[in-house]
XYZ file of C-alpha atoms in Angstrom:
240
model
C 34.549 8.177 -16.612
C 36.901 9.861 -19.033
C 35.764 11.846 -22.061
C 37.371 9.329 -24.380
C 35.461 6.280 -23.170
C 32.477 6.548 -25.489
C 34.221 6.959 -28.865
C 36.911 4.402 -28.141
C 34.464 1.858 -26.749
C 32.169 2.178 -29.765
C 34.922 0.621 -31.899
C 36.290 -1.984 -29.473
C 36.165 -5.521 -30.814
C 35.264 -4.460 -34.362
C 31.810 -3.397 -35.508
C 30.649 -6.561 -37.294
C 31.690 -9.134 -34.667
C 29.861 -7.008 -32.097
C 26.889 -6.694 -34.471
C 26.661 -10.504 -34.627
C 26.941 -10.687 -30.840
C 24.003 -8.318 -30.603
C 22.046 -10.416 -33.068
C 22.648 -13.553 -31.012
C 21.574 -11.789 -27.824
C 18.366 -10.567 -29.483
C 17.084 -14.034 -30.429
C 15.156 -14.812 -27.175
C 13.647 -11.334 -27.194
C 12.690 -11.651 -30.867
C 10.812 -14.830 -30.019
C 8.954 -12.903 -27.341
C 8.185 -10.052 -29.788
C 6.472 -12.241 -32.388
C 3.299 -13.304 -30.530
C 2.960 -9.827 -29.026
C 3.336 -8.210 -32.450
C 0.782 -10.608 -33.960
C -1.575 -9.720 -31.154
C -1.188 -5.987 -31.655
C -1.684 -6.256 -35.431
C -4.816 -8.320 -35.008
C -6.299 -5.993 -32.435
C -5.521 -2.987 -34.610
C -7.430 -4.196 -37.656
C -10.292 -5.245 -35.403
C -10.490 -1.681 -34.141
C -10.644 -0.343 -37.708
C -7.014 0.452 -38.459
C -6.104 -0.396 -42.069
C -3.662 -3.239 -42.658
C -0.902 -1.052 -44.086
C -1.370 1.646 -41.442
C -0.342 -0.852 -38.746
C 3.342 -1.203 -39.794
C 3.373 2.542 -40.460
C 2.299 3.130 -36.849
C 4.653 0.581 -35.322
C 7.566 1.606 -37.498
C 7.326 5.330 -36.781
C 6.335 5.159 -33.109
C 8.126 1.916 -32.094
C 6.836 1.821 -28.587
C 4.764 -1.258 -27.796
C 2.955 0.086 -24.726
C 1.837 3.317 -26.386
C 0.795 1.441 -29.524
C -1.491 -0.884 -27.530
C -2.933 2.129 -25.721
C -3.571 3.905 -29.031
C -5.297 0.844 -30.520
C -7.516 0.419 -27.443
C -8.507 4.080 -27.699
C -9.293 3.842 -31.424
C -12.878 4.803 -32.086
C -15.163 6.687 -34.459
C -14.889 9.635 -34.226
C -11.148 9.306 -33.559
C -10.093 10.921 -30.215
C -6.891 12.371 -31.683
C -5.965 14.582 -28.751
C -6.407 11.763 -26.244
C -4.360 9.309 -28.315
C -1.555 11.838 -28.763
C -1.561 12.715 -25.070
C -1.496 9.119 -23.860
C 1.183 8.239 -26.388
C 3.427 11.086 -25.199
C 2.921 10.219 -21.563
C 3.755 6.558 -22.071
C 6.758 7.302 -24.291
C 8.183 9.919 -21.950
C 10.163 7.129 -20.312
C 12.383 7.199 -23.427
C 13.736 10.567 -22.269
C 15.064 8.953 -19.076
C 16.300 5.927 -20.985
C 18.196 8.083 -23.448
C 19.685 10.127 -20.562
C 21.090 6.910 -19.089
C 22.931 6.178 -22.355
C 23.962 9.820 -22.962
C 27.291 9.645 -20.998
C 28.464 6.887 -23.330
C 27.433 8.801 -26.452
C 28.626 12.313 -25.620
C 31.379 12.208 -28.257
C 28.971 11.071 -30.953
C 27.563 13.896 -33.168
C 24.039 14.775 -32.100
C 22.468 14.027 -35.490
C 23.985 10.542 -35.476
C 23.062 9.939 -31.802
C 19.402 10.775 -32.538
C 19.367 8.238 -35.365
C 20.861 5.653 -33.002
C 18.284 6.409 -30.316
C 15.446 5.878 -32.819
C 16.154 2.154 -32.485
C 15.902 2.309 -28.698
C 13.036 0.336 -27.196
C 12.824 -0.974 -23.633
C 14.637 -4.196 -24.421
C 17.399 -2.689 -26.600
C 18.013 -0.082 -23.906
C 18.085 -2.556 -21.026
C 20.351 -5.089 -22.745
C 22.706 -2.420 -24.105
C 22.965 -0.576 -20.798
C 23.527 -3.828 -18.904
C 26.224 -4.861 -21.361
C 27.837 -1.382 -21.201
C 27.921 -1.338 -17.406
C 29.270 -4.867 -17.221
C 32.057 -4.272 -19.764
C 32.536 -0.591 -18.935
C 32.388 0.312 -22.588
C 29.633 1.007 -25.092
C 29.561 -1.112 -28.226
C 27.904 0.475 -31.248
C 27.935 -2.823 -33.111
C 26.239 -4.673 -30.271
C 23.632 -1.907 -29.975
C 22.827 -1.950 -33.687
C 22.735 -5.767 -33.812
C 20.155 -5.721 -31.063
C 18.293 -2.700 -32.360
C 17.831 -3.644 -35.990
C 16.854 -7.235 -35.243
C 14.192 -6.241 -32.701
C 12.933 -3.395 -34.871
C 12.584 -5.613 -37.958
C 10.881 -8.362 -35.907
C 8.388 -5.940 -34.390
C 7.577 -4.361 -37.763
C 7.117 -7.719 -39.540
C 5.126 -9.410 -36.759
C 2.678 -6.478 -36.379
C 2.156 -6.413 -40.159
C 1.524 -10.197 -40.242
C -0.907 -9.860 -37.372
C -2.806 -7.199 -39.275
C -2.662 -9.031 -42.605
C -3.721 -12.422 -41.255
C -6.346 -10.878 -38.968
C -8.915 -13.388 -37.765
C -7.019 -16.287 -39.361
C -4.539 -16.437 -36.468
C -7.293 -16.666 -33.884
C -7.260 -15.271 -30.360
C -3.668 -15.639 -29.157
C -4.580 -14.595 -25.606
C -6.234 -17.980 -25.102
C -2.789 -19.547 -25.140
C -1.204 -16.958 -22.874
C 0.929 -15.502 -25.667
C 0.192 -11.990 -24.402
C 2.456 -12.781 -21.405
C 5.510 -13.485 -23.582
C 6.539 -9.818 -23.871
C 6.235 -8.950 -20.143
C 7.986 -12.200 -19.212
C 11.005 -11.347 -21.403
C 11.212 -7.869 -19.978
C 10.983 -9.115 -16.383
C 13.915 -11.420 -17.055
C 15.914 -8.466 -18.434
C 15.047 -6.307 -15.421
C 16.141 -9.119 -13.128
C 19.566 -8.989 -14.720
C 19.772 -5.277 -13.921
C 18.798 -5.702 -10.253
C 21.132 -3.970 -7.830
C 19.317 -3.735 -4.462
C 15.852 -3.744 -2.912
C 15.285 -0.051 -3.642
C 14.961 -0.926 -7.309
C 11.675 -2.670 -6.548
C 9.991 0.351 -4.967
C 9.218 2.276 -8.215
C 7.890 -0.975 -9.762
C 5.573 -1.617 -6.835
C 4.326 1.958 -6.762
C 3.785 1.961 -10.539
C 1.846 -1.311 -10.329
C -0.353 -0.236 -7.410
C -1.191 3.151 -8.937
C -1.940 1.501 -12.302
C -4.303 -1.020 -10.731
C -6.129 1.624 -8.695
C -6.543 3.946 -11.655
C -7.762 1.075 -13.798
C -10.346 0.120 -11.183
C -11.579 3.709 -10.946
C -11.284 4.647 -14.639
C -11.182 1.539 -16.844
C -9.149 2.149 -19.990
C -5.665 3.210 -21.019
C -5.211 5.903 -18.358
C -3.794 3.355 -15.943
C -0.647 3.066 -18.073
C 0.488 6.741 -18.017
C -0.647 7.012 -14.386
C 1.526 4.070 -13.358
C 4.418 5.353 -15.497
C 4.384 8.845 -13.952
C 4.043 7.414 -10.400
C 6.963 5.050 -10.928
C 9.137 7.799 -12.451
C 8.456 10.199 -9.598
C 9.199 7.512 -7.036
C 12.448 6.655 -8.772
C 13.417 10.348 -8.840
C 12.734 10.695 -5.090
C 14.891 7.619 -4.369
C 17.745 8.960 -6.476
C 17.554 12.357 -4.764
C 17.575 10.761 -1.286
C 20.564 8.576 -2.200
C 22.396 11.548 -3.691
């Protein structure tokens, strides 16, 4: 990859046409975000989080897995250290995700790149990286079209879930809590390269299940995350 790929590719096709392309791509994921956001907002107020603190949390953190973990750990007195620790462990995957995009952003000023990466969630990262690898160029417009649509949808849906509270009922009865994982599984399927890609997923799943059976609660999420990341690192080292 040449040093000029990232800055040139960021402008290819024009910003706004690419922005609209990103918006169109985000629509199915936005639909999956809405019930999950409503569910998180409702659970948060049930745990004692104030209505307006919910969009503050989801807007500043913007990491669905860590937000659900934080809400499930919410108690009186508040276990601040535990919530911070679990949030950091779950969100540490963003370091690896950002590193995967870094080669395409190396000509972008660091301050601007950090602002861009603020919009990065699992779905924005997966769709942008897949598009970049397919086209062999990074599109800033496409990334922002995806990122802003998903960010706004998540913020609004979590706020509505908190504001409406009990009025929306228990969405898990209708299986809406599976919408978010289903969308992400479809995205991951599009990034599939070979059977080795499944090994970290399987290890992460097994470790998460075992930890949850031994220690019910949110610790299964960081345990599965760390196990999957270590497995992925071993696979990459062996291949290299």
